[in-house]
Amino acid sequence: MAGRLAKASDEKESADLIVREVLRLEKMLTDILSFSKKTTICYTPCNISEIVKDALAVVRPSLEEKGIRVTTRFPRKIEALLGDCQQLKQVFINLFFNGQEAMKNGGELAIRVGTSTIDGQKAVAVKVRDTGGGIPLETLHHIFNPFYTTKDTGTGLGLPIANRIITNHCGKIHINNRPGIGVEFSVVVPIQN
Ligand SMILES: Nc1ncnc2c1ncn2[C@@H]1O[C@H](COP(=O)(O)OP(=O)(O)O)[C@@H](O)[C@H]1O
Ligand SMILES: [Mg+2]
């Protein structure tokens, strides 16, 4: 658009400004994300079930307001995971909010905590499944890009930040997308990294 507008017009000036500012914000975010590398993780033993419960407590009021049913499954006992509890909590808050935003007319958010393996190491796995219709195939490959959003008031930062936090914990986020039905995000984090 900036390239097509007449030179020295107000519109051209505004379009150029938007382009410059978006690039600046993108760079700033890249810097912020790369800044939050391993060194800034405060490693302590974390109970993943407690982290998920804390995150759920943050989102629960607005889930209830939207008529979204929450089902949970926690293991009776789970090994402590070495990580940054506050950052990990943010991951689940972001995923729960995305689920809620996908279920405008109510639905079900199913949360399951369990164990798994990653690269042959013991790991915890948290599955977050919604009934919000899933992600259209043409947008699926964009969802971890900073500032990519399909929402009027979205920031497009929820998933890139979640992904960065999990990567810094040597973990992975898997997506099981069922277009028309819903999506399941699986967060797998090694217990010791
Ligand atoms: N549970 C979900 N169901 C459907 N689409 C989703 C879900 N989670 C994420 N998305 C898609 O990924 C995009 C990026 O998500 P995110 O990074 O959290 O940014 P935001 O929520 O601000 O849009 C969303 O705009 C949406 O299109
Ligand atoms: Mg989000």
GROMACS .gro file of C-alpha atoms and ligand atoms in nm:
model
  221
    1MET     CA    1   0.000   0.000   0.000
    2ALA     CA    2   0.281   0.238   0.092
    3GLY     CA    3   0.436   0.170  -0.248
    4ARG     CA    4   0.116   0.250  -0.438
    5LEU     CA    5   0.025   0.576  -0.265
    6ALA     CA    6   0.117   0.911  -0.421
    7LYS     CA    7   0.446   1.052  -0.298
    8ALA     CA    8   0.423   1.346  -0.055
    9SER     CA    9   0.058   1.269   0.035
   10ASP     CA   10  -0.066   1.246   0.394
   11GLU     CA   11  -0.176   0.888   0.330
   12LYS     CA   12   0.170   0.792   0.205
   13GLU     CA   13   0.325   0.948   0.511
   14SER     CA   14   0.089   0.755   0.741
   15ALA     CA   15   0.144   0.427   0.556
   16ASP     CA   16   0.520   0.470   0.578
   17LEU     CA   17   0.490   0.543   0.947
   18ILE     CA   18   0.283   0.226   1.002
   19VAL     CA   19   0.539   0.014   0.817
   20ARG     CA   20   0.827   0.164   1.014
   21GLU     CA   21   0.651   0.120   1.346
   22VAL     CA   22   0.551  -0.241   1.275
   23LEU     CA   23   0.911  -0.322   1.187
   24ARG     CA   24   1.030  -0.151   1.502
   25LEU     CA   25   0.781  -0.341   1.718
   26GLU     CA   26   0.870  -0.668   1.550
   27LYS     CA   27   1.238  -0.606   1.618
   28MET     CA   28   1.165  -0.505   1.975
   29LEU     CA   29   0.970  -0.825   2.031
   30THR     CA   30   1.244  -1.038   1.878
   31ASP     CA   31   1.486  -0.869   2.116
   32ILE     CA   32   1.257  -0.925   2.413
   33LEU     CA   33   1.207  -1.289   2.320
   34SER     CA   34   1.576  -1.353   2.265
   35PHE     CA   35   1.650  -1.170   2.586
   36SER     CA   36   1.439  -1.420   2.778
   37LYS     CA   37   1.682  -1.699   2.707
   38LYS     CA   38   1.788  -1.972   2.945
   39THR     CA   39   1.989  -1.740   3.172
   40THR     CA   40   1.676  -1.550   3.277
   41ILE     CA   41   1.496  -1.867   3.380
   42CYS     CA   42   1.476  -1.901   3.755
   43TYR     CA   43   1.503  -2.277   3.798
   44THR     CA   44   1.319  -2.418   4.096
   45PRO     CA   45   1.136  -2.746   4.148
   46CYS     CA   46   0.783  -2.696   4.012
   47ASN     CA   47   0.474  -2.906   4.051
   48ILE     CA   48   0.314  -2.895   3.709
   49SER     CA   49  -0.032  -2.976   3.846
   50GLU     CA   50  -0.013  -2.676   4.081
   51ILE     CA   51   0.103  -2.453   3.795
   52VAL     CA   52  -0.188  -2.563   3.577
   53LYS     CA   53  -0.433  -2.514   3.865
   54ASP     CA   54  -0.296  -2.164   3.932
   55ALA     CA   55  -0.329  -2.074   3.564
   56LEU     CA   56  -0.682  -2.210   3.557
   57ALA     CA   57  -0.775  -1.999   3.860
   58VAL     CA   58  -0.679  -1.688   3.662
   59VAL     CA   59  -0.895  -1.778   3.362
   60ARG     CA   60  -1.181  -1.960   3.533
   61PRO     CA   61  -1.408  -1.661   3.603
   62SER     CA   62  -1.416  -1.561   3.238
   63LEU     CA   63  -1.458  -1.923   3.127
   64GLU     CA   64  -1.762  -1.953   3.350
   65GLU     CA   65  -1.900  -1.627   3.222
   66LYS     CA   66  -1.885  -1.764   2.866
   67GLY     CA   67  -2.056  -2.088   2.967
   68ILE     CA   68  -1.747  -2.298   2.898
   69ARG     CA   69  -1.731  -2.627   3.084
   70VAL     CA   70  -1.392  -2.717   3.224
   71THR     CA   71  -1.286  -3.077   3.278
   72THR     CA   72  -0.953  -3.164   3.436
   73ARG     CA   73  -0.744  -3.471   3.500
   74PHE     CA   74  -0.446  -3.457   3.732
   75PRO     CA   75  -0.220  -3.746   3.830
   76ARG     CA   76  -0.229  -3.838   4.197
   77LYS     CA   77   0.144  -3.783   4.224
   78ILE     CA   78   0.384  -3.625   3.980
   79GLU     CA   79   0.759  -3.574   3.985
   80ALA     CA   80   0.878  -3.215   4.035
   81LEU     CA   81   1.000  -3.044   3.724
   82LEU     CA   82   1.297  -2.808   3.724
   83GLY     CA   83   1.180  -2.483   3.569
   84ASP     CA   84   1.049  -2.133   3.608
   85CYS     CA   85   0.705  -2.172   3.764
   86GLN     CA   86   0.592  -1.818   3.682
   87GLN     CA   87   0.686  -1.846   3.318
   88LEU     CA   88   0.527  -2.190   3.288
   89LYS     CA   89   0.207  -2.057   3.441
   90GLN     CA   90   0.200  -1.789   3.170
   91VAL     CA   91   0.210  -2.060   2.902
   92PHE     CA   92  -0.110  -2.219   3.031
   93ILE     CA   93  -0.285  -1.886   3.086
   94ASN     CA   94  -0.217  -1.806   2.720
   95LEU     CA   95  -0.345  -2.144   2.601
   96PHE     CA   96  -0.658  -2.128   2.819
   97PHE     CA   97  -0.740  -1.777   2.696
   98ASN     CA   98  -0.700  -1.889   2.336
   99GLY     CA   99  -0.937  -2.177   2.401
  100GLN     CA  100  -1.187  -1.943   2.556
  101GLU     CA  101  -1.162  -1.696   2.269
  102ALA     CA  102  -1.220  -1.978   2.020
  103MET     CA  103  -1.538  -2.086   2.204
  104LYS     CA  104  -1.749  -1.775   2.170
  105ASN     CA  105  -2.069  -1.972   2.222
  106GLY     CA  106  -1.956  -2.198   2.500
  107GLY     CA  107  -1.802  -2.541   2.476
  108GLU     CA  108  -1.559  -2.757   2.666
  109LEU     CA  109  -1.204  -2.700   2.776
  110ALA     CA  110  -1.042  -3.030   2.869
  111ILE     CA  111  -0.714  -3.017   3.058
  112ARG     CA  112  -0.509  -3.328   3.127
  113VAL     CA  113  -0.178  -3.350   3.309
  114GLY     CA  114   0.035  -3.661   3.275
  115THR     CA  115   0.380  -3.794   3.200
  116SER     CA  116   0.554  -3.849   2.871
  117THR     CA  117   0.904  -3.861   2.725
  118ILE     CA  118   1.097  -3.619   2.511
  119ASP     CA  119   1.418  -3.723   2.335
  120GLY     CA  120   1.432  -4.026   2.563
  121GLN     CA  121   1.400  -3.816   2.878
  122LYS     CA  122   1.124  -3.827   3.135
  123ALA     CA  123   0.883  -3.540   3.082
  124VAL     CA  124   0.553  -3.395   3.194
  125ALA     CA  125   0.276  -3.345   2.940
  126VAL     CA  126  -0.016  -3.108   2.962
  127LYS     CA  127  -0.293  -3.138   2.706
  128VAL     CA  128  -0.535  -2.852   2.651
  129ARG     CA  129  -0.825  -2.933   2.422
  130ASP     CA  130  -1.111  -2.709   2.317
  131THR     CA  131  -1.422  -2.736   2.105
  132GLY     CA  132  -1.374  -2.401   1.935
  133GLY     CA  133  -1.367  -2.524   1.575
  134GLY     CA  134  -0.991  -2.562   1.535
  135ILE     CA  135  -0.755  -2.363   1.319
  136PRO     CA  136  -0.810  -2.321   0.944
  137LEU     CA  137  -0.534  -2.505   0.755
  138GLU     CA  138  -0.425  -2.189   0.573
  139THR     CA  139  -0.351  -2.009   0.900
  140LEU     CA  140  -0.202  -2.300   1.091
  141HIS     CA  141   0.158  -2.230   0.989
  142HIS     CA  142   0.134  -1.867   1.105
  143ILE     CA  143   0.012  -1.911   1.458
  144PHE     CA  144   0.354  -1.905   1.625
  145ASN     CA  145   0.461  -1.590   1.438
  146PRO     CA  146   0.483  -1.279   1.656
  147PHE     CA  147   0.189  -1.043   1.596
  148TYR     CA  148  -0.007  -1.295   1.389
  149THR     CA  149  -0.366  -1.272   1.504
  150THR     CA  150  -0.710  -1.336   1.358
  151LYS     CA  151  -0.880  -1.141   1.637
  152ASP     CA  152  -0.990  -0.777   1.630
  153THR     CA  153  -0.827  -0.710   1.963
  154GLY     CA  154  -0.558  -0.981   1.958
  155THR     CA  155  -0.190  -0.910   2.007
  156GLY     CA  156  -0.060  -1.221   1.834
  157LEU     CA  157   0.187  -1.265   2.117
  158GLY     CA  158   0.028  -1.542   2.323
  159LEU     CA  159   0.162  -1.839   2.128
  160PRO     CA  160   0.507  -1.701   2.037
  161ILE     CA  161   0.568  -1.623   2.403
  162ALA     CA  162   0.438  -1.965   2.512
  163ASN     CA  163   0.656  -2.132   2.251
  164ARG     CA  164   0.963  -1.940   2.358
  165ILE     CA  165   0.914  -2.025   2.725
  166ILE     CA  166   0.871  -2.394   2.646
  167THR     CA  167   1.169  -2.399   2.408
  168ASN     CA  168   1.380  -2.239   2.682
  169HIS     CA  169   1.275  -2.529   2.904
  170CYS     CA  170   1.392  -2.773   2.631
  171GLY     CA  171   1.030  -2.870   2.573
  172LYS     CA  172   0.792  -2.871   2.279
  173ILE     CA  173   0.438  -2.765   2.196
  174HIS     CA  174   0.252  -3.004   1.965
  175ILE     CA  175  -0.075  -2.923   1.794
  176ASN     CA  176  -0.347  -3.169   1.713
  177ASN     CA  177  -0.577  -2.963   1.497
  178ARG     CA  178  -0.919  -3.088   1.397
  179PRO     CA  179  -1.069  -2.823   1.167
  180GLY     CA  180  -1.438  -2.776   1.234
  181ILE     CA  181  -1.411  -2.943   1.574
  182GLY     CA  182  -1.136  -2.801   1.790
  183VAL     CA  183  -0.769  -2.807   1.869
  184GLU     CA  184  -0.553  -2.976   2.125
  185PHE     CA  185  -0.226  -2.822   2.234
  186SER     CA  186   0.020  -3.059   2.405
  187VAL     CA  187   0.296  -2.905   2.609
  188VAL     CA  188   0.579  -3.146   2.684
  189VAL     CA  189   0.861  -3.040   2.915
  190PRO     CA  190   1.150  -3.260   3.033
  191ILE     CA  191   1.163  -3.300   3.411
  192GLN     CA  192   1.536  -3.230   3.423
  193ASN     CA  193   1.705  -3.012   3.162
  194LIG     N1  194  -0.743  -2.273   2.058
  194LIG     C1  195  -0.745  -2.210   1.940
  194LIG     N2  196  -0.845  -2.231   1.851
  194LIG     C2  197  -0.846  -2.169   1.732
  194LIG     N3  198  -0.750  -2.083   1.690
  194LIG     C3  199  -0.648  -2.057   1.774
  194LIG     C4  200  -0.640  -2.119   1.902
  194LIG     N4  201  -0.527  -2.076   1.962
  194LIG     C5  202  -0.469  -1.990   1.877
  194LIG     N5  203  -0.541  -1.978   1.764
  194LIG     C6  204  -0.509  -1.894   1.647
  194LIG     O1  205  -0.374  -1.849   1.660
  194LIG     C7  206  -0.369  -1.706   1.657
  194LIG     C8  207  -0.253  -1.657   1.742
  194LIG     O2  208  -0.277  -1.682   1.880
  194LIG     P1  209  -0.200  -1.594   1.987
  194LIG     O3  210  -0.054  -1.594   1.955
  194LIG     O4  211  -0.239  -1.639   2.123
  194LIG     O5  212  -0.251  -1.445   1.960
  194LIG     P2  213  -0.397  -1.381   1.987
  194LIG     O6  214  -0.470  -1.471   2.083
  194LIG     O7  215  -0.367  -1.246   2.045
  194LIG     O8  216  -0.463  -1.374   1.852
  194LIG     C9  217  -0.506  -1.662   1.701
  194LIG     O9  218  -0.540  -1.532   1.656
  194LIG    C10  219  -0.596  -1.770   1.640
  194LIG    O10  220  -0.621  -1.742   1.505
  195MG      MG  221  -0.385  -1.550   2.256
   0.00000   0.00000   0.00000
